[in-house]
GROMACS .gro file of C-alpha atoms in nm:
model
  311
    1MET     CA    1   8.437  -3.216 -11.032
    2THR     CA    2   8.226  -3.366 -11.311
    3ARG     CA    3   8.212  -3.231 -11.662
    4GLY     CA    4   7.857  -3.109 -11.598
    5ALA     CA    5   7.967  -2.927 -11.283
    6TYR     CA    6   8.252  -2.758 -11.470
    7MET     CA    7   8.007  -2.648 -11.738
    8LEU     CA    8   7.765  -2.503 -11.485
    9ALA     CA    9   8.044  -2.317 -11.307
   10TYR     CA   10   8.157  -2.175 -11.639
   11LEU     CA   11   7.803  -2.071 -11.729
   12ALA     CA   12   7.748  -1.908 -11.392
   13ALA     CA   13   8.060  -1.699 -11.435
   14LEU     CA   14   7.966  -1.606 -11.789
   15ILE     CA   15   7.615  -1.499 -11.697
   16ILE     CA   16   7.756  -1.240 -11.459
   17LEU     CA   17   7.932  -1.082 -11.755
   18LEU     CA   18   7.634  -1.105 -11.986
   19LEU     CA   19   7.355  -0.986 -11.760
   20PRO     CA   20   7.446  -0.616 -11.775
   21PHE     CA   21   7.348  -0.637 -12.141
   22PRO     CA   22   6.994  -0.773 -12.121
   23ILE     CA   23   6.813  -0.926 -12.413
   24THR     CA   24   6.509  -0.716 -12.495
   25TYR     CA   25   6.211  -0.819 -12.700
   26VAL     CA   26   6.041  -0.525 -12.863
   27GLY     CA   27   5.674  -0.575 -12.942
   28VAL     CA   28   5.329  -0.503 -12.810
   29ALA     CA   29   5.281  -0.391 -12.455
   30GLY     CA   30   5.318  -0.658 -12.192
   31GLY     CA   31   5.620  -0.604 -11.973
   32PRO     CA   32   5.797  -0.297 -11.841
   33GLY     CA   33   5.849  -0.024 -12.096
   34GLY     CA   34   5.615  -0.185 -12.349
   35GLU     CA   35   5.839  -0.487 -12.402
   36ARG     CA   36   5.675  -0.824 -12.437
   37ARG     CA   37   5.710  -1.066 -12.151
   38VAL     CA   38   5.916  -1.376 -12.222
   39ALA     CA   39   5.795  -1.732 -12.166
   40LEU     CA   40   6.063  -1.998 -12.198
   41ALA     CA   41   5.974  -2.365 -12.254
   42THR     CA   42   6.227  -2.642 -12.220
   43THR     CA   43   6.093  -2.845 -12.515
   44THR     CA   44   5.931  -2.760 -12.845
   45ILE     CA   45   5.618  -2.951 -12.744
   46ILE     CA   46   5.559  -2.735 -12.437
   47TRP     CA   47   5.656  -2.431 -12.644
   48ASP     CA   48   5.382  -2.504 -12.898
   49MET     CA   49   5.121  -2.546 -12.626
   50ALA     CA   50   5.232  -2.221 -12.463
   51ARG     CA   51   5.221  -2.017 -12.782
   52ASN     CA   52   4.860  -2.127 -12.834
   53VAL     CA   53   4.772  -1.972 -12.498
   54ALA     CA   54   5.010  -1.678 -12.460
   55GLY     CA   55   4.868  -1.409 -12.686
   56PRO     CA   56   5.041  -1.100 -12.828
   57GLY     CA   57   5.184  -0.975 -12.499
   58TRP     CA   58   5.435  -1.259 -12.487
   59ARG     CA   59   5.735  -1.386 -12.675
   60VAL     CA   60   5.746  -1.765 -12.639
   61GLU     CA   61   6.080  -1.941 -12.686
   62TYR     CA   62   6.221  -2.291 -12.642
   63MET     CA   63   6.555  -2.421 -12.524
   64VAL     CA   64   6.595  -2.757 -12.701
   65MET     CA   65   6.593  -2.708 -13.077
   66PRO     CA   66   6.354  -2.908 -13.301
   67GLY     CA   67   6.492  -3.252 -13.373
   68ARG     CA   68   6.716  -3.251 -13.065
   69ASP     CA   69   6.684  -3.491 -12.773
   70PRO     CA   70   6.599  -3.319 -12.441
   71HIS     CA   71   6.735  -3.619 -12.251
   72THR     CA   72   7.088  -3.540 -12.369
   73PHE     CA   73   7.063  -3.162 -12.394
   74GLU     CA   74   7.350  -2.958 -12.252
   75PRO     CA   75   7.271  -2.590 -12.184
   76THR     CA   76   7.487  -2.326 -12.350
   77PRO     CA   77   7.576  -1.976 -12.227
   78ARG     CA   78   7.298  -1.844 -12.449
   79ASP     CA   79   7.050  -2.073 -12.271
   80MET     CA   80   7.159  -1.940 -11.934
   81VAL     CA   81   7.094  -1.587 -12.054
   82LYS     CA   82   6.749  -1.694 -12.176
   83ALA     CA   83   6.668  -1.841 -11.835
   84ALA     CA   84   6.785  -1.525 -11.662
   85GLU     CA   85   6.576  -1.298 -11.884
   86ALA     CA   86   6.254  -1.504 -11.878
   87ASP     CA   87   5.940  -1.401 -11.691
   88LEU     CA   88   5.795  -1.753 -11.701
   89ILE     CA   89   5.973  -2.087 -11.739
   90LEU     CA   90   5.771  -2.396 -11.830
   91TYR     CA   91   5.917  -2.743 -11.797
   92ASN     CA   92   5.793  -3.101 -11.810
   93GLY     CA   93   5.966  -3.261 -11.514
   94PHE     CA   94   6.011  -3.631 -11.434
   95THR     CA   95   6.381  -3.633 -11.538
   96ILE     CA   96   6.349  -3.540 -11.907
   97ASP     CA   97   6.447  -3.175 -11.854
   98ALA     CA   98   6.581  -3.169 -11.499
   99TRP     CA   99   6.874  -2.959 -11.623
  100ILE     CA  100   6.647  -2.652 -11.622
  101LEU     CA  101   6.643  -2.650 -11.243
  102ARG     CA  102   7.019  -2.597 -11.243
  103LEU     CA  103   6.976  -2.289 -11.462
  104VAL     CA  104   6.692  -2.107 -11.293
  105THR     CA  105   6.911  -2.009 -10.999
  106ALA     CA  106   7.048  -1.744 -11.236
  107SER     CA  107   6.702  -1.593 -11.275
  108SER     CA  108   6.575  -1.347 -11.019
  109ARG     CA  109   6.232  -1.292 -11.170
  110ALA     CA  110   6.104  -1.599 -11.354
  111LYS     CA  111   5.808  -1.795 -11.230
  112VAL     CA  112   5.904  -2.160 -11.279
  113VAL     CA  113   5.619  -2.403 -11.348
  114ARG     CA  114   5.621  -2.778 -11.397
  115VAL     CA  115   5.339  -2.841 -11.642
  116THR     CA  116   5.285  -3.193 -11.507
  117GLU     CA  117   5.194  -3.063 -11.160
  118GLY     CA  118   4.899  -3.261 -11.025
  119LEU     CA  119   4.933  -3.540 -11.281
  120GLU     CA  120   5.122  -3.782 -11.059
  121LYS     CA  121   4.812  -3.999 -11.014
  122TYR     CA  122   4.810  -4.065 -11.389
  123ALA     CA  123   5.181  -4.144 -11.407
  124LEU     CA  124   5.327  -4.467 -11.536
  125LEU     CA  125   5.662  -4.585 -11.407
  126VAL     CA  126   5.979  -4.648 -11.604
  127PRO     CA  127   5.989  -5.029 -11.601
  128ASP     CA  128   6.363  -5.093 -11.621
  129GLY     CA  129   6.707  -4.940 -11.670
  130PRO     CA  130   6.880  -4.677 -11.454
  131TYR     CA  131   6.553  -4.486 -11.402
  132ALA     CA  132   6.343  -4.790 -11.311
  133GLY     CA  133   6.063  -4.698 -11.073
  134ARG     CA  134   6.064  -4.328 -11.158
  135MET     CA  135   5.775  -4.156 -11.332
  136ASP     CA  136   5.775  -4.176 -11.711
  137PRO     CA  137   5.786  -3.816 -11.841
  138HIS     CA  138   5.617  -3.874 -12.179
  139MET     CA  139   5.265  -3.783 -12.066
  140TRP     CA  140   5.201  -3.560 -12.368
  141MET     CA  141   5.173  -3.871 -12.587
  142ASP     CA  142   4.822  -3.912 -12.439
  143VAL     CA  143   4.621  -3.619 -12.573
  144GLY     CA  144   4.395  -3.628 -12.268
  145LEU     CA  145   4.698  -3.559 -12.049
  146ALA     CA  146   4.829  -3.301 -12.296
  147ILE     CA  147   4.508  -3.110 -12.228
  148ARG     CA  148   4.605  -3.106 -11.859
  149TYR     CA  149   4.937  -2.952 -11.966
  150VAL     CA  150   4.749  -2.674 -12.144
  151GLU     CA  151   4.532  -2.608 -11.840
  152ARG     CA  152   4.841  -2.573 -11.620
  153ILE     CA  153   5.008  -2.348 -11.878
  154ARG     CA  154   4.694  -2.130 -11.889
  155ASP     CA  155   4.697  -2.098 -11.512
  156ALA     CA  156   5.068  -2.010 -11.517
  157PHE     CA  157   5.011  -1.721 -11.757
  158ILE     CA  158   4.725  -1.596 -11.540
  159GLU     CA  159   4.943  -1.613 -11.229
  160VAL     CA  160   5.204  -1.394 -11.397
  161ASP     CA  161   4.955  -1.162 -11.567
  162PRO     CA  162   4.616  -1.162 -11.387
  163ALA     CA  163   4.496  -0.868 -11.596
  164GLY     CA  164   4.507  -1.085 -11.907
  165ALA     CA  165   4.315  -1.376 -11.754
  166GLU     CA  166   4.016  -1.355 -11.988
  167GLY     CA  167   4.235  -1.378 -12.297
  168TYR     CA  168   4.435  -1.672 -12.163
  169ARG     CA  169   4.115  -1.859 -12.079
  170GLU     CA  170   3.964  -1.794 -12.421
  171ARG     CA  171   4.273  -1.902 -12.613
  172ALA     CA  172   4.323  -2.210 -12.396
  173ALA     CA  173   3.958  -2.313 -12.436
  174LYS     CA  174   3.981  -2.284 -12.814
  175TYR     CA  175   4.301  -2.489 -12.824
  176ILE     CA  176   4.160  -2.752 -12.587
  177GLU     CA  177   3.862  -2.796 -12.821
  178GLU     CA  178   4.109  -2.871 -13.101
  179LEU     CA  179   4.287  -3.122 -12.881
  180TRP     CA  180   3.966  -3.305 -12.793
  181ARG     CA  181   3.892  -3.332 -13.166
  182LEU     CA  182   4.242  -3.470 -13.215
  183ASP     CA  183   4.185  -3.728 -12.942
  184ALA     CA  184   3.858  -3.842 -13.104
  185TRP     CA  185   4.025  -3.864 -13.445
  186ILE     CA  186   4.308  -4.078 -13.306
  187ARG     CA  187   4.058  -4.325 -13.163
  188GLU     CA  188   3.877  -4.346 -13.497
  189GLU     CA  189   4.202  -4.408 -13.682
  190VAL     CA  190   4.332  -4.670 -13.438
  191ALA     CA  191   4.004  -4.861 -13.475
  192LYS     CA  192   4.107  -4.928 -13.836
  193ILE     CA  193   4.394  -5.151 -13.716
  194GLU     CA  194   4.316  -5.516 -13.654
  195PRO     CA  195   4.333  -5.558 -13.274
  196SER     CA  196   4.597  -5.832 -13.294
  197ARG     CA  197   4.827  -5.589 -13.475
  198ARG     CA  198   4.811  -5.306 -13.224
  199LEU     CA  199   5.168  -5.372 -13.118
  200LEU     CA  200   5.453  -5.124 -13.087
  201PHE     CA  201   5.829  -5.168 -13.091
  202THR     CA  202   6.011  -4.835 -13.080
  203GLN     CA  203   6.363  -4.716 -13.009
  204GLU     CA  204   6.281  -4.540 -12.682
  205ASN     CA  205   6.015  -4.644 -12.432
  206ALA     CA  206   5.825  -4.322 -12.498
  207PHE     CA  207   5.487  -4.468 -12.593
  208GLN     CA  208   5.355  -4.604 -12.263
  209TYR     CA  209   5.096  -4.328 -12.224
  210PHE     CA  210   5.000  -4.345 -12.591
  211ALA     CA  211   4.956  -4.722 -12.564
  212ARG     CA  212   4.743  -4.699 -12.251
  213ALA     CA  213   4.520  -4.427 -12.395
  214TYR     CA  214   4.465  -4.577 -12.739
  215GLY     CA  215   4.476  -4.952 -12.688
  216PHE     CA  216   4.823  -5.065 -12.795
  217LYS     CA  217   5.063  -5.314 -12.642
  218ILE     CA  218   5.429  -5.221 -12.602
  219VAL     CA  219   5.625  -5.521 -12.727
  220GLY     CA  220   5.969  -5.374 -12.678
  221TYR     CA  221   6.224  -5.096 -12.711
  222PHE     CA  222   6.600  -5.036 -12.684
  223TYR     CA  223   6.615  -4.734 -12.457
  224SER     CA  224   6.426  -4.727 -12.129
  225MET     CA  225   6.514  -4.361 -12.064
  226ILE     CA  226   6.886  -4.314 -12.125
  227THR     CA  227   6.925  -4.234 -12.495
  228GLU     CA  228   7.285  -4.115 -12.501
  229LEU     CA  229   7.427  -4.469 -12.474
  230GLU     CA  230   7.418  -4.727 -12.750
  231PRO     CA  231   7.211  -5.036 -12.660
  232SER     CA  232   7.436  -5.311 -12.525
  233PRO     CA  233   7.434  -5.665 -12.670
  234LEU     CA  234   7.229  -5.762 -12.364
  235ASP     CA  235   6.976  -5.488 -12.438
  236VAL     CA  236   6.943  -5.612 -12.795
  237ALA     CA  237   6.908  -5.974 -12.682
  238ARG     CA  238   6.633  -5.880 -12.438
  239ALA     CA  239   6.455  -5.682 -12.707
  240GLN     CA  240   6.475  -5.977 -12.946
  241LYS     CA  241   6.327  -6.207 -12.683
  242ARG     CA  242   6.032  -5.969 -12.641
  243VAL     CA  243   5.965  -5.971 -13.015
  244GLU     CA  244   5.992  -6.346 -13.066
  245GLY     CA  245   5.655  -6.507 -13.036
  246SER     CA  246   5.462  -6.184 -13.089
  247GLY     CA  247   5.467  -6.207 -13.466
  248LEU     CA  248   5.565  -5.842 -13.485
  249CYS     CA  249   5.761  -5.746 -13.795
  250VAL     CA  250   5.718  -5.367 -13.799
  251PHE     CA  251   5.968  -5.147 -13.614
  252PHE     CA  252   5.951  -4.770 -13.567
  253ILE     CA  253   6.244  -4.532 -13.538
  254GLU     CA  254   6.231  -4.189 -13.373
  255SER     CA  255   6.323  -3.849 -13.505
  256THR     CA  256   6.583  -3.765 -13.238
  257LEU     CA  257   6.770  -4.098 -13.249
  258SER     CA  258   7.001  -4.272 -13.497
  259PRO     CA  259   6.827  -4.553 -13.690
  260ARG     CA  260   7.142  -4.765 -13.723
  261VAL     CA  261   7.079  -5.019 -13.445
  262MET     CA  262   6.710  -5.049 -13.527
  263GLU     CA  263   6.780  -5.115 -13.894
  264ALA     CA  264   7.022  -5.397 -13.809
  265PHE     CA  265   6.778  -5.537 -13.551
  266ALA     CA  266   6.484  -5.538 -13.792
  267SER     CA  267   6.693  -5.705 -14.061
  268ARG     CA  268   6.802  -5.978 -13.819
  269LEU     CA  269   6.438  -6.053 -13.736
  270HIS     CA  270   6.329  -6.038 -14.101
  271GLY     CA  271   6.116  -5.735 -14.027
  272ARG     CA  272   6.121  -5.382 -14.158
  273VAL     CA  273   6.178  -5.031 -14.030
  274ALA     CA  274   5.842  -4.875 -14.100
  275GLY     CA  275   5.865  -4.507 -14.029
  276ARG     CA  276   6.009  -4.224 -13.825
  277LEU     CA  277   5.797  -4.107 -13.531
  278TYR     CA  278   5.816  -3.784 -13.331
  279THR     CA  279   5.812  -3.806 -12.953
  280ASP     CA  280   6.050  -3.582 -12.757
  281SER     CA  281   6.062  -3.303 -13.014
  282LEU     CA  282   5.859  -3.147 -13.291
  283GLY     CA  283   5.984  -3.171 -13.646
  284PRO     CA  284   6.107  -2.896 -13.877
  285ALA     CA  285   5.857  -2.649 -14.018
  286GLU     CA  286   5.935  -2.737 -14.379
  287ILE     CA  287   5.786  -3.087 -14.341
  288GLY     CA  288   5.480  -2.969 -14.150
  289HIS     CA  289   5.535  -3.139 -13.814
  290ASP     CA  290   5.622  -2.823 -13.626
  291ASN     CA  291   5.324  -2.823 -13.392
  292TYR     CA  292   5.185  -3.074 -13.144
  293ILE     CA  293   4.864  -3.151 -13.334
  294SER     CA  294   5.037  -3.212 -13.667
  295MET     CA  295   5.303  -3.421 -13.490
  296MET     CA  296   5.042  -3.647 -13.332
  297ARG     CA  297   4.845  -3.675 -13.655
  298TYR     CA  298   5.158  -3.771 -13.845
  299ASN     CA  299   5.252  -4.032 -13.583
  300VAL     CA  300   4.906  -4.189 -13.588
  301GLU     CA  301   4.884  -4.188 -13.967
  302THR     CA  302   5.223  -4.359 -13.983
  303ILE     CA  303   5.139  -4.618 -13.718
  304VAL     CA  304   4.798  -4.700 -13.868
  305ARG     CA  305   4.935  -4.728 -14.221
  306GLU     CA  306   5.233  -4.944 -14.132
  307LEU     CA  307   5.060  -5.177 -13.885
  308SER     CA  308   4.772  -5.226 -14.130
  309ARG     CA  309   5.024  -5.313 -14.401
  310TRP     CA  310   5.211  -5.542 -14.157
  311CYS     CA  311   5.500  -5.741 -14.305
   0.00000   0.00000   0.00000
């Protein structure tokens, strides 16, 4: 039996002991007995979208903490209790949070919704590595597709609580307006970069959708999808080959990954590590990147500033 299987067996046994003592969320009316319903998102990005739609009758929680990598997340007993107590579970799908499907068997009441449902026709494929040929999960990096997430989240709340449909539609519409403004702003900012410099080298290949939407070229990366393993010498050699000839000298690190390999790589190529970007997780509240819009604005400001500066 694998380590993951042992963990799941342990969690399943533990949940039987914990369930007689349910977690309650006291607040405004929403669920039985005046308790708020609980919506559980796998990632902080989906969590932020959901809390913009949910309204006061819901408590919206996340599983993967800010700054943590959902690719490598291992559920805890507390997470299994959360899944069992939730009324609605929202997940991204396409491998990044597949672990949630192993937890929802403990839940007898949650509606489980993949927020990327219906977006397959917009999907890009993972180009290489162990997940080559599968759908790239990072659709939220294109704000236009993030809006589709919000629409699916809105519909999920309505399916669980039809009586609150008007409120969910109003809140979603207001948030979607903000997202369209964000999308327009990104395009204006990117236009400030000289076209020949619209090149990206990042640690993880998480910017395919961003690049397609906003006119960038992905020069290279270390991690195709598997972020728990250090890049091999062959991975580094391939990455170096991609960079050579492009003239690129600006390299971006990501908030959930160690910068060590990237710093050595940039030094070897006489380039520089330009900034830390947020992709798989929001940042901490104290630095102001704790919501999707501020995260995207920060990323774009960093990319525009550093690529305009160049070497």
